[in-house]
Each structure stands twice: as structure tokens, then as C-alpha cells.
XYZ file of C-alpha atoms in Angstrom:
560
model
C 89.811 157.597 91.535
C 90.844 159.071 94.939
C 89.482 156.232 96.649
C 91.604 153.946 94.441
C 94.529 155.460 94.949
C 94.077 154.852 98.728
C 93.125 151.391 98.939
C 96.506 150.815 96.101
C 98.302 152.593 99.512
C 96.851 150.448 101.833
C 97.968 147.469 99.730
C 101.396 148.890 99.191
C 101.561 149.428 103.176
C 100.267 145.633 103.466
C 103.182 144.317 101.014
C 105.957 146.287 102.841
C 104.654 144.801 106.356
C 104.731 141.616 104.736
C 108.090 141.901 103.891
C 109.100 142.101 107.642
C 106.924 139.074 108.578
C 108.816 136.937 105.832
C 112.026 138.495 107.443
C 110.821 137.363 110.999
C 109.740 133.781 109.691
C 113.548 133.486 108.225
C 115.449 134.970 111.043
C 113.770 132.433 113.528
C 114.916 129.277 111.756
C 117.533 130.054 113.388
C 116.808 127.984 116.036
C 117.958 125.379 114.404
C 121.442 126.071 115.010
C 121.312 125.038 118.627
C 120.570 128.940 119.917
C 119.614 129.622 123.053
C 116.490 131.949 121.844
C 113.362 130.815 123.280
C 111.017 129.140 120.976
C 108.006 130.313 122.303
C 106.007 133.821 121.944
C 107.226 136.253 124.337
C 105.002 139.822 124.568
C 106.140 142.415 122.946
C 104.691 146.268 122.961
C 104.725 148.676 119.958
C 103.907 151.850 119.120
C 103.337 151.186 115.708
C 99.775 151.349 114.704
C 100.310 149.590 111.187
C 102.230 146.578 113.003
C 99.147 146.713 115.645
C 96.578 146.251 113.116
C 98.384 143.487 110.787
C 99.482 141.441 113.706
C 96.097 141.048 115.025
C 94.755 138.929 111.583
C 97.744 136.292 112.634
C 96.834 133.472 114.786
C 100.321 133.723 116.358
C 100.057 137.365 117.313
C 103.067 137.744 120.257
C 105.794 136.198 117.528
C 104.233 138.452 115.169
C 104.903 141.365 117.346
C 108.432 140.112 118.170
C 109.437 139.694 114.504
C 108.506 142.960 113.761
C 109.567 144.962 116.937
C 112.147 147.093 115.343
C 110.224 148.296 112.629
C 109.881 151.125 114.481
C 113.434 152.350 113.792
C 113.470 151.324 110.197
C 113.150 154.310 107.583
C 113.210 150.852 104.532
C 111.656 148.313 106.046
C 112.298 146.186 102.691
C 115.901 146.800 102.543
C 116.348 146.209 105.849
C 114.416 142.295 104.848
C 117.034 141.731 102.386
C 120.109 142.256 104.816
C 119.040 140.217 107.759
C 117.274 137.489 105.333
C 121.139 136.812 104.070
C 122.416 136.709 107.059
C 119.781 134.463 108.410
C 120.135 131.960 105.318
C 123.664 131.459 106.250
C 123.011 130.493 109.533
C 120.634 127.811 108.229
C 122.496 126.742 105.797
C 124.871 126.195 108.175
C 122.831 124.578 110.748
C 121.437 122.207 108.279
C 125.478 121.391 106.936
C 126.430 120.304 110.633
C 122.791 118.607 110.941
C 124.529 115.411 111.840
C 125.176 116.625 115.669
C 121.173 115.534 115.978
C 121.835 112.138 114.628
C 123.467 111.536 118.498
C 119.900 111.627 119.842
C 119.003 109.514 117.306
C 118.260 105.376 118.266
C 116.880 103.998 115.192
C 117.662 104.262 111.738
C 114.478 105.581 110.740
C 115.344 108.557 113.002
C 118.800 109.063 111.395
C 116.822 108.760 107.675
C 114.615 111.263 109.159
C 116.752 113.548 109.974
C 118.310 113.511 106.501
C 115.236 114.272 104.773
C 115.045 117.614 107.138
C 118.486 118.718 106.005
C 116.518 118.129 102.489
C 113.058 119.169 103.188
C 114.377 122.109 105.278
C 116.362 123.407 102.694
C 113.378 123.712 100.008
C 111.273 124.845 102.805
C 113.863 128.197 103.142
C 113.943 128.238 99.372
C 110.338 129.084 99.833
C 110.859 131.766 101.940
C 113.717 133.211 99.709
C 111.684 133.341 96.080
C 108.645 134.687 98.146
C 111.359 137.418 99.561
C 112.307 137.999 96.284
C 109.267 138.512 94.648
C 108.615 141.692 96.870
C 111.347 143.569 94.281
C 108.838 142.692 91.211
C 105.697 144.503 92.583
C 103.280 145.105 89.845
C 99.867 146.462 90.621
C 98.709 145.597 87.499
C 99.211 141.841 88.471
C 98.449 141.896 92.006
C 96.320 139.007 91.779
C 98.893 136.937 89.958
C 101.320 138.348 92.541
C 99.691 137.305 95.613
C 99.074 134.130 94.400
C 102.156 133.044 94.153
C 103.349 134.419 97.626
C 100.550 132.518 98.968
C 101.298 129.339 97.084
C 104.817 129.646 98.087
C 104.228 130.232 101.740
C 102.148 127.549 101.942
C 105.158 125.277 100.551
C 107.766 126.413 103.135
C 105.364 125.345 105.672
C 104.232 121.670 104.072
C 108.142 121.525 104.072
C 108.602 121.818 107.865
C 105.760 119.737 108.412
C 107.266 116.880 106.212
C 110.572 117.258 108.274
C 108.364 116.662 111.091
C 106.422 113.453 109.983
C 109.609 111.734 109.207
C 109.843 111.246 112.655
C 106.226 109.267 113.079
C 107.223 106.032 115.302
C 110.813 106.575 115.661
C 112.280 106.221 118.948
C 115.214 108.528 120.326
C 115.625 112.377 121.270
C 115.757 113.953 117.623
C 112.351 114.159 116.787
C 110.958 115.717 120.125
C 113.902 117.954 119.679
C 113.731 118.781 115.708
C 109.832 119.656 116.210
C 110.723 122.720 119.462
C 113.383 123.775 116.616
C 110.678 123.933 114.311
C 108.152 125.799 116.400
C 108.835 129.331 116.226
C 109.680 128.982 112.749
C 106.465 127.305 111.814
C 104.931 130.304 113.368
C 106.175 133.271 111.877
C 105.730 131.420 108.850
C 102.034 131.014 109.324
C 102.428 134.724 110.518
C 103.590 135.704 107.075
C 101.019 133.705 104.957
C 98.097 135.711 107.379
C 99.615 138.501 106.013
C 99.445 137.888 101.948
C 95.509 137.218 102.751
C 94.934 140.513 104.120
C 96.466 141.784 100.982
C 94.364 139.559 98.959
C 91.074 140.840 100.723
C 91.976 144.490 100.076
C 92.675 142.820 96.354
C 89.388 141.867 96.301
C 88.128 145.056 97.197
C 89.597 146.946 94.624
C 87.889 147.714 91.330
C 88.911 149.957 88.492
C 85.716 152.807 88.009
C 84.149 153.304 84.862
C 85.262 149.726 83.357
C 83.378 146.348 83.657
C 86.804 144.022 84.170
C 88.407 143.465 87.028
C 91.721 145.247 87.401
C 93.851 142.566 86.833
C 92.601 140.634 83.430
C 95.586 141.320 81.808
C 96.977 137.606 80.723
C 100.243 136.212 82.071
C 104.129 137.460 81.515
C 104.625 138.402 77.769
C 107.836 136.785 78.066
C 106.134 133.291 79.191
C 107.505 130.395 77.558
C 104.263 129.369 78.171
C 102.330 131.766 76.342
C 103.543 131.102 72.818
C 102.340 127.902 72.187
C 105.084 125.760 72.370
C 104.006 123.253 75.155
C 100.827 122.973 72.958
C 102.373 122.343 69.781
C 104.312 119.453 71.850
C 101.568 118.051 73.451
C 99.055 117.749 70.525
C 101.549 116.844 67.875
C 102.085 112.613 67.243
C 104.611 111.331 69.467
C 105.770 109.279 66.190
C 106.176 112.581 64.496
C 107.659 114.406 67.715
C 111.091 115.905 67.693
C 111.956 116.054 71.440
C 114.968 117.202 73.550
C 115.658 113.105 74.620
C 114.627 109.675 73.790
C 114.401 107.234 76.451
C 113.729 103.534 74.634
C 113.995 100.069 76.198
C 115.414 98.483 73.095
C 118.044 100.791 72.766
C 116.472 102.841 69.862
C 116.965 106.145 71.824
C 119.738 107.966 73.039
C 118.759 106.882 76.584
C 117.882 103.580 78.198
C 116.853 104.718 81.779
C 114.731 107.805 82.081
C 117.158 109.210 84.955
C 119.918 109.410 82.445
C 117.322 111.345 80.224
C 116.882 114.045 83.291
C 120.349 114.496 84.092
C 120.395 115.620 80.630
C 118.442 118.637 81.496
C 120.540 122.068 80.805
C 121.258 123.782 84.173
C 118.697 126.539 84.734
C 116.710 125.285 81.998
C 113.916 128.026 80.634
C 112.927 126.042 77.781
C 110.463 123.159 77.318
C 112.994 120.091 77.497
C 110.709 117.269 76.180
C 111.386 113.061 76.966
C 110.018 110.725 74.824
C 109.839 107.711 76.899
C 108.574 105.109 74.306
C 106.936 101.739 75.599
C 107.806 99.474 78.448
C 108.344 98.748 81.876
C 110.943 100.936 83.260
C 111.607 99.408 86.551
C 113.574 102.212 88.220
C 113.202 105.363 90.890
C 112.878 108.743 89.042
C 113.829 112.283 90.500
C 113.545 115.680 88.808
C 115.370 117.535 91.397
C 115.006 120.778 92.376
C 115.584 123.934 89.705
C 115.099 120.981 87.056
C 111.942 122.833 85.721
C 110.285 123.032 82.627
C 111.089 119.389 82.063
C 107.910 117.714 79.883
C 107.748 113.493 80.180
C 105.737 112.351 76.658
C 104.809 108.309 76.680
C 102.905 106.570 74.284
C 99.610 105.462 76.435
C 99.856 104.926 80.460
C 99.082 101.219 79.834
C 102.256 100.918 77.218
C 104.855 103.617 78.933
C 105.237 102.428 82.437
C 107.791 103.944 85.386
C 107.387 101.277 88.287
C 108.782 100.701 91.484
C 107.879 98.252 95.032
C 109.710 100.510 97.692
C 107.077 100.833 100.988
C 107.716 102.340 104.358
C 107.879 98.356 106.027
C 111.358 98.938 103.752
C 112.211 101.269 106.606
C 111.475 104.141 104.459
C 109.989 107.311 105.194
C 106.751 108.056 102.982
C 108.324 110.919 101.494
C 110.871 108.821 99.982
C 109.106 105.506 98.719
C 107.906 107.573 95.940
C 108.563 105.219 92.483
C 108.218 108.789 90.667
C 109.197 112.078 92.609
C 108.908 115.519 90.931
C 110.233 118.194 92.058
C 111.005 120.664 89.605
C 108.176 123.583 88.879
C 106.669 123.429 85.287
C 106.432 119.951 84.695
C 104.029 117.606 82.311
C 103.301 114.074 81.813
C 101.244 112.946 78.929
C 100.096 109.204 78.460
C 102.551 107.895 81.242
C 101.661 105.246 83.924
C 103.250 105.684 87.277
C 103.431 102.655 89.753
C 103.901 101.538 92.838
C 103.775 97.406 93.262
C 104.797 96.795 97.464
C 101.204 95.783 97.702
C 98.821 96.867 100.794
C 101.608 94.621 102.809
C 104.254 97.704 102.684
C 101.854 100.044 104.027
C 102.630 103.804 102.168
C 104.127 103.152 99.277
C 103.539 106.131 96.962
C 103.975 105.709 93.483
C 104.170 109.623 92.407
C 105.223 112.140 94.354
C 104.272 116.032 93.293
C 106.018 118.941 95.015
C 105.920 120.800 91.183
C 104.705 124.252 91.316
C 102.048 124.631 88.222
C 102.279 120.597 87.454
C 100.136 119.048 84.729
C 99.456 115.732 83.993
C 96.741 115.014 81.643
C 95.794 110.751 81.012
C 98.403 109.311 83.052
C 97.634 107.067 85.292
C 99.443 106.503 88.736
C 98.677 103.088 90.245
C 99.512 101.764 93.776
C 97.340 100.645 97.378
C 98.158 103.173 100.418
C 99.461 106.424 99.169
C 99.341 106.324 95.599
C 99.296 109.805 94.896
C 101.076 112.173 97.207
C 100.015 115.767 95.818
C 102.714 117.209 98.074
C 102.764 121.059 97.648
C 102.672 123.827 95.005
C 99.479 124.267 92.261
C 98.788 120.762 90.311
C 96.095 119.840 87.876
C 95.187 117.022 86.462
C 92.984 115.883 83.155
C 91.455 112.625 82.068
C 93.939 110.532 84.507
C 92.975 107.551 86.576
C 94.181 106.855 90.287
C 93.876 103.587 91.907
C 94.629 102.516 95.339
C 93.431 101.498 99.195
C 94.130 104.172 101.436
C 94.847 107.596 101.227
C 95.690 107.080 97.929
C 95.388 110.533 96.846
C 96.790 112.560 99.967
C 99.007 115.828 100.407
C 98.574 119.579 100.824
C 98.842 121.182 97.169
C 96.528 122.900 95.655
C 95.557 120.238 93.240
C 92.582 120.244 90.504
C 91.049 116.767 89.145
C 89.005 117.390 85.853
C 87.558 114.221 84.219
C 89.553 111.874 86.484
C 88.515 108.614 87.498
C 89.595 107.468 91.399
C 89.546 103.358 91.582
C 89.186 102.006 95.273
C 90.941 98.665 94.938
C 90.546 95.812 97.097
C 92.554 96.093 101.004
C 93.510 93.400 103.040
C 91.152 91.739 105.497
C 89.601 94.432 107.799
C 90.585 97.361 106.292
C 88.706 100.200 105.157
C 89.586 102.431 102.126
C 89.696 106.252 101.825
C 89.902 108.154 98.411
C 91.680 111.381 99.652
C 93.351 112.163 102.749
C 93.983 116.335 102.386
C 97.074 117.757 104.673
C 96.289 121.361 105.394
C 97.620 122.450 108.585
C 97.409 126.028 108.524
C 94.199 127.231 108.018
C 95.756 130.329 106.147
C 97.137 127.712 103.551
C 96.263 127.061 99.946
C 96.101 123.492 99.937
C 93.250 121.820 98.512
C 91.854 118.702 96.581
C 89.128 118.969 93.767
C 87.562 116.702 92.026
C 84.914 118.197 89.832
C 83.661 115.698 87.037
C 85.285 112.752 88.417
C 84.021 109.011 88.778
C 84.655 107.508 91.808
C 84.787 104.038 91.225
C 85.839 100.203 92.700
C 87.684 97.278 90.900
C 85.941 94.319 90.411
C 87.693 92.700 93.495
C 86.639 94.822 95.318
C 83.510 94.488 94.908
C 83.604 90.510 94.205
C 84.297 90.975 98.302
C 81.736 89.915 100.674
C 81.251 91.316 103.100
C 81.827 94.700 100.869
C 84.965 96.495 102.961
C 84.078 100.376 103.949
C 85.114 103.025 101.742
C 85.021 106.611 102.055
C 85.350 109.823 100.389
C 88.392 110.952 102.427
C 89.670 111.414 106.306
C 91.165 114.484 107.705
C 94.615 113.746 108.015
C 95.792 117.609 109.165
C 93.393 119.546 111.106
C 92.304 122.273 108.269
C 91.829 119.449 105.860
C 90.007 120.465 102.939
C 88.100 118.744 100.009
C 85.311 119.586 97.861
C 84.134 116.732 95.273
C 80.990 118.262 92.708
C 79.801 117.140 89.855
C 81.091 113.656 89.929
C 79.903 109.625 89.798
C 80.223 108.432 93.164
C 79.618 104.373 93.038
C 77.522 102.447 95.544
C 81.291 100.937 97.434
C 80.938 104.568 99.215
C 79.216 104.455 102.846
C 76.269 106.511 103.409
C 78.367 108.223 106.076
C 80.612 109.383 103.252
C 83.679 110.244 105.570
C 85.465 108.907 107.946
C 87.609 109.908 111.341
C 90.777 110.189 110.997
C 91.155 109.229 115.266
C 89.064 110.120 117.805
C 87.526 114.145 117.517
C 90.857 115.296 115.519
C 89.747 117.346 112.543
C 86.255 117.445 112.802
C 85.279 120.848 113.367
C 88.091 122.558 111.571
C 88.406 120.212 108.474
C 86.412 121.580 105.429
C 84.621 118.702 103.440
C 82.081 119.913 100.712
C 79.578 117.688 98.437
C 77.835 119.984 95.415
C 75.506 117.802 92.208
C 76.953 114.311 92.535
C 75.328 111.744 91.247
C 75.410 108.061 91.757
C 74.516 105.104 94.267
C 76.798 106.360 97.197
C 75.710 110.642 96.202
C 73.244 110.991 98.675
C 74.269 112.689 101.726
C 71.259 112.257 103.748
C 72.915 109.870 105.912
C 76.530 111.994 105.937
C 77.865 112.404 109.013
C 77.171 115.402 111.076
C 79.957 117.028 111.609
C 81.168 120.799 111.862
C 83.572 120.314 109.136
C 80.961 119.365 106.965
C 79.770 122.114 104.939
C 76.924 122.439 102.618
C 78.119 124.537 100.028
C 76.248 126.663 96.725
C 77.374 126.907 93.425
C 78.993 130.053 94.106
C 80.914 128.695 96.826
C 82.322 125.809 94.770
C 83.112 128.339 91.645
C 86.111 130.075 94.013
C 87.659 126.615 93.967
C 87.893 126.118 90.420
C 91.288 126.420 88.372
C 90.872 129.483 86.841
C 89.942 131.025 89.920
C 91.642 129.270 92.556
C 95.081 128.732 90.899
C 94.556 131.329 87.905
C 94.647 128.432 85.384
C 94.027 130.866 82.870
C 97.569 132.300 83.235
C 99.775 128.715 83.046
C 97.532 125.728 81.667
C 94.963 127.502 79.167
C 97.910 127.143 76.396
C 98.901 124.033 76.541
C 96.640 122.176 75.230
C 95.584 120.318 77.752
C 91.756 120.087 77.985
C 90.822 122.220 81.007
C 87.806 123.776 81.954
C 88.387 127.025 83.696
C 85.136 127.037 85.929
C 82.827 124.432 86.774
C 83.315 121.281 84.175
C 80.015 121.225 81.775
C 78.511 117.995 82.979
């Protein structure tokens, strides 16, 4: 047990040092007051050997020293996190309050709309940083594993945050963007920094075993006190929606309480705990949805996707950013949709027009179906899975940087205008420390009739590599004969291709054989053992958060 009892030290050493780097990514932002402190690395010497060694497993080593250089002369390294993280959210809070200086540099409106969704995306993005500071205070060894994960998950959602303030300025003209993005940059950093540092702990994790015992340490189930856990989202979504009681009842004809479904989420008790179910009961509900932020728990019930429809037409040729021309935009952590259809009708003329956006932390959506052209599906951030639903769309259509899970999904390539080519998935990692992945394991890939009514056929391909640690691993599925031999495509020029990570493991199917794939060093040929990390119950601990619902979910590889 001696040896143990060290590597639980070593751990304990790596969770205190991590403390500090979440401290240093924090204090940074702010930069975006207007300070005069450099936002570049600048060398720094310690003496401290722990510092030393942690520093050197961050690919921005110099800010890692910096944000840590008086460590030295701190006897409570975590208390002394908690004071200057305070401080240091008050001076972001109040940069992003007088945010409107920037809007001088501004020349277009899409510039001044982008720098309003930074003064949004911002904010979540230190929210991040603040419930992954506070989760430091509820160490448990017992649930390292459950612990790490969600400093990991939440780490990697402060940065997809920062980088969606930054792609709001994409083809905007004017000062603010050049100048929001050297704001960003030591920020972004220490950030990174600070998500290097939850993966050492999660490889001395791995390295720990209990001696004498065949489990692994940390098979103990989730939180007792789980809503969760005591059946209550699977009594919900099992039970006849004509025999359901639910929190709200959102009807077309009048026959609920509620005619819109917005007026059904501003319902939602302030720091709901609770499942808070909405019955949305057939029709077209032509309107934009938002769960907001802290709205959690909320669960959306409809009576088939075909019947219960949320649509909207909002593109980016609206002079909209992406992030906004979502029909359906979730934002709140805990959230469900059963037998709800989610569209998005601007047509391949808008260009992005999303019809559901995700940024849910441990989102389920089991046989809804989200329907659209370019950017259908924006799996933004956070852990998502997804059962039995059906995506169609052009390009990109599903796209983002969550860690998202499809199980017996079906992905429809629908037909683009004249000399375009269609991608299924367009993954966003950018840090190649984050979690973000997709996964689709027991899909069918598949083309509307259209489509393939077209002659000549248009391209289509399993994804591009829209960040540069892009990541996707498709196994098990039905991939249709629409899908070039090549399989994937550039996403311009070299970018991405030897640091995206693109995996192919027993598909089946006219367009499954990857003789003819392309060659790059991003593509990987991957075992069964490889694939098995990426599954829910490993990869996002599915065991702990979507076992009890009711939702049909295979923890490991899907029985095909």
C-alpha cells in the first residue's frame, strides 16, 4: 500500500499545481481590460522543482512559468487561487461591461454583432474557469476519475468559448477583431496550460490501482444525491406522453398552458435541481428557442420529430454570426429531447444556418431529428450523446468541439447547390489537450434521393478538419456509395493534415473501403482497443449520467 499512498501524493501535488495554472489562466484575461501587460510569454526562472516538472508537459511552457512564479512564496497555494481568482473575475467582468469601447474599431455591423457575442461567449468561457476553480474544494479520491473528467470537460469549454469569440470576427472588416484575438492570446494560453495539467493527473489516474482487488479504484457509481440516479428521468422518458404529467404544456391549439415553447422555459424555477419536463404536443412552432445559461435540468418531450417541430430560416447571409442562427440553442447542462424535430429552412442559399445549437454539459437527445443544409448540427462544447436520431444536411452539418457520442444515428447528405461538395462532420478541436470529439459508432451514413437523382453525383465526404486537432472516429457503421473513395477532404491547402485525428474501424457499405483513403498523417488506422477509449462509458463516463435514463445506450462498442 506504500506505493499507493505515494502515487495518491503525487496526484494531490498535481491537483494543488493545477490550482495555480487555473489561477494564471484567470488572472491573464485580464488583458482584456486594455492593460498594458504583454501578451506574449516572457522567461521566467524558478527554483521550484514541482513547477519545473509540470510546466514542461504544457505546450506553452514560459506563460506557464510566469503564472506560477510566486508559488514559491506561497505556504496555500489553493487559498491563495481563490483570492486572486475574485479579484481577477471582477476585472473581467468589468472589462466585458465597458466592452463597447471596442465597438470604435469596429466598421461593419457584423464586427459590432461580434463583439457582442464575446461579451456573451466570454462570460461563459470565465464561468468555465470558475466551476473548474471550484471543484478543487470537493476533492474526492474515491472519484478521481469522475473528478478529472469534469475539469477536463470544463477546460475544454472555456477555451471553445474564446475561440467562438474569435470566429465571430471571420470576414469582418475594422480594428476589433485583430485586436480582440492579441487580448485573447495569453489567456488562451494559460488556459491550454491548465487543461495540460488535469491530463497529467489523469495519467497518474491511470496508473493507480487498488492491490489485492480486481476493480479499478474508482467503480463506485455517481453522487448518491443525483437526481439522476433515482429514476426519475427514466420514469419520464418511458412513460406515454398521453399519460405524462409534466412541469408545462406547450400546445398550438391552445390546449396547454403555453402556446410558444419560450414562454414554457421562462417558466423554469431559478436554480432549478429538479427534472422540469415540456410537453410540446404537435405542430410547427415557427420560433427561436434559448435555454439560457443555469436553466439546467430542463427535459423537452414531443410526440414524434415528424409531428413536434421547432423551425426557424435565420442564415449567416442574414448578417448573422453562426453562433447565433441557431433555430434551437441549448445552453443549460442536463438537458433532453425526446421525439422532437429541430429545423433550420434558409436553404444552402444562407450559407450556415444551424438548426440546433448544443453547448449542454451531459446533453441527451434520443430520436429527434435536427434538419437543415450547412451547419445543421453545431455540437458546440460540453459531453453530448445522442440515440436513434437522424441529421440531415450539405456541409458541415454536424460540426463543433464537444465531446459528442452518435449511437444508432442515421447522417443524410442532402442535395447542395451546383458545384458544391458535401461533408458529414467538420470536428473543431484546437487544443490538442482538449476533449472534443465526434463518434459515430453504429450509424448509417446515408443520401436523399436528390441527391442521388444528381448527375453528375456531387462529392461527399466523411468530414474536413476545420481546427487543427480535429478529431473523428466513425466504426461500425453503413457508409453509402455517395462517399468518395478518398473519404476526406481538405479543409484548405496543408491545414490540419498531420495533426487532425481521423479513424475508420468495421464499416461496412459501398463507400467503407479505405483502400483508396487519402494518405495523410492525420489518418490513423486504429484497433479495437483504440476505438473502445472513445466510447461513452469510457470516454464521457456514461455510466455515471445516461445509464438511468432510459435512454438506450450502449456503454462500449454498439453490438452490431
Amino acid at each position: 500500500m506504500d506505493d499507493v499512498k505515494k502515487k495518491f501524493t503525487m496526484i494531490g501535488l498535481g491537483v494543488v499545481l493545477l490550482a495555480a495554472i487555473v489561477m494564471g489562466a484567470v488572472i491573464v484575461m485580464k488583458v482584456f481590460t486594455g492593460s498594458n501587460e504583454p501578451a506574449h510569454d516572457e522567461s521566467i526562472s524558478t527554483t521550484n522543482k514541482a513547477v519545473d516538472s509540470l510546466c514542461q508537459h504544457t505546450d506553452y511552457q514560459k506563460s506557464c512559468h510566469k503564472s506560477l512564479a510566486n508559488a514559491n512564496d506561497t505556504s496555500d497555494p489553493k487559498e491563495l487561487v481563490k483570492l486572486v481568482f475574485n479579484s481577477a473575475i471582477k476585472e473581467v467582468q468589468m472589462a466585458m461591461d465597458n466592452s463597447t469601447t471596442l465597438k470604435e474599431l469596429a466598421k461593419d455591423p457584423r464586427a459590432s454583432m461580434a463583439l457582442d457575442q464575446c461579451k456573451e461567449v466570454l462570460n461563459k468561457s470565465i464561468d468555465d474557469l470558475n466551476r473548474s476553480f471550484k471543484k478543487l474544494d470537493n476533492f474526492d479520491a474515491a472519484k478521481m476519475e469522475e473528478y478529472v473528467d469534469d475539469l477536463k470537460t470544463w477546460l475544454s469549454g472555456s477555451l471553445t468559448y474564446q475561440e467562438t469569440c474569435r470566429e465571430g470576427f471571420k470576414n469582418t472588416s475594422g480594428e476589433a477583431g485583430e485586436k480582440m484575438k492579441q487580448l485573447l492570446n495569453l489567456g488562451w494560453k494559460l488556459t491550454s496550460n491548465g487543461l495540460a495539467m488535469v491530463n497529467v493527473v489523469g495519467e497518474l489516474l491511470g496508473e493507480v490501482q487498488l492491490t489485492g482487488t480486481n476493480r479499478r479504484l474508482l467503480d463506485k457509481g455517481p453522487n448518491d444525491d443525483a437526481w439522476w440516479v433515482k429514476d426519475e428521468r427514466r420514469v419520464l422518458l418511458n412513460v406515454d406522453p398521453k399519460k405524462l404529467k409534466p412541469n408545462a404544456v406547450v400546445a398550438k391549439d391552445g390546449s396547454g398552458k403555453f402556446k410558444t415553447i419560450m414562454d414554457a422555459v421562462r417558466s423554469v424555477p431559478a436554480k432549478n435541481a429538479q427534472p422540469f419536463v415540456i410537453l410540446i404536443k404537435q405542430g410547427i412552432y415557427k420560433e427561436s428557442v434559448d435555454v439560457p445559461r443555469r436553466v439546467d435540468n430542463v427535459i423537452f418531450i414531443g410526440e414524434g420529430p415528424t409531428k413536434t417541430r421547432i423551425t426557424g430560416n435565420i442564415g449567416y447571409n442574414d448578417g448573422i454570426t453562426t453562433y447565433k442562427t441557431a433555430t434551437v440553442a441549448v445552453n443549460g447542462d442536463n438537458f433532453m429531447a425526446k421525439d422532437i424535430g429541430f429545423e433550420n429552412t434558409a436553404g444552402p442559399q444562407k450559407h450556415q444556418a444551424v438548426a440546433l445549437r448544443v453547448s449542454s454539459d451531459m446533453a441527451i437527445f434520443h430520436n429527434c431529428a435536427m434538419d437543415g443544409y450547412q451547419d445543421t448540427l453545431y455540437a458546440h462544447s460540453y459531453r453530448q450523446f445522442y440515440r436513434q436520431c437522424t441529421i440531415t444536411g450539405t456541409i458541415d452539418f454536424i460540426f463543433g468541439d464537444a465531446a459528442a457520442v452518435f449511437q444508432d444515428c442515421k447522417m443524410i447528405v442532402r442535395k447542395p447547390l451546383d458545384n458544391q461538395a458535401c461533408m458529414v462532420t467538420a470536428q473543431g478541436r484546437k487544443d490538442r489537450n482538449s476533449k472534443g470529439i465526434l463518434v459515430l459508432d453504429g450509424c448509417k451514413i446515408l443520401a436523399e434521393p436528390a441527391y442521388m437523382a444528381t448527375n453528375p453525383l456531387p462529392k461527399s465526404y466523411l468530414g474536413r478538419p476545420w481546427k487543427e486537432y480535429s478529431r473523428t472516429i466513425i466504426m461500425q457503421s453503413f457508409i453509402d456509395k455517395h462517399i468518395a473513395p478518398e473519404g476526406w477532404s481538405p479543409w484548405a491547402g496543408t491545414f490540419g493534415l498531420d495533426t487532425c485525428y481521423y479513424g475508420e474501424l468495421n464499416n461496412k457499405g459501398p463507400g467503407a473501403n479505405t483502400a483508396q483513403r487519402v494518405k495523410w498523417k492525420g489518418i490513423k488506422k486504429i484497433s479495437p482497443q483504440e476505438a473502445s477509449k472513445y466510447t461513452p462509458g469510457k470516454y464521457m463516463l456514461g455510466d455515471l449520467w445516461i445509464k438511468a435514463t432510459g435512454v438506450p445506450y450502449e456503454p462500449d462498442m454498439m453490438k452490431v
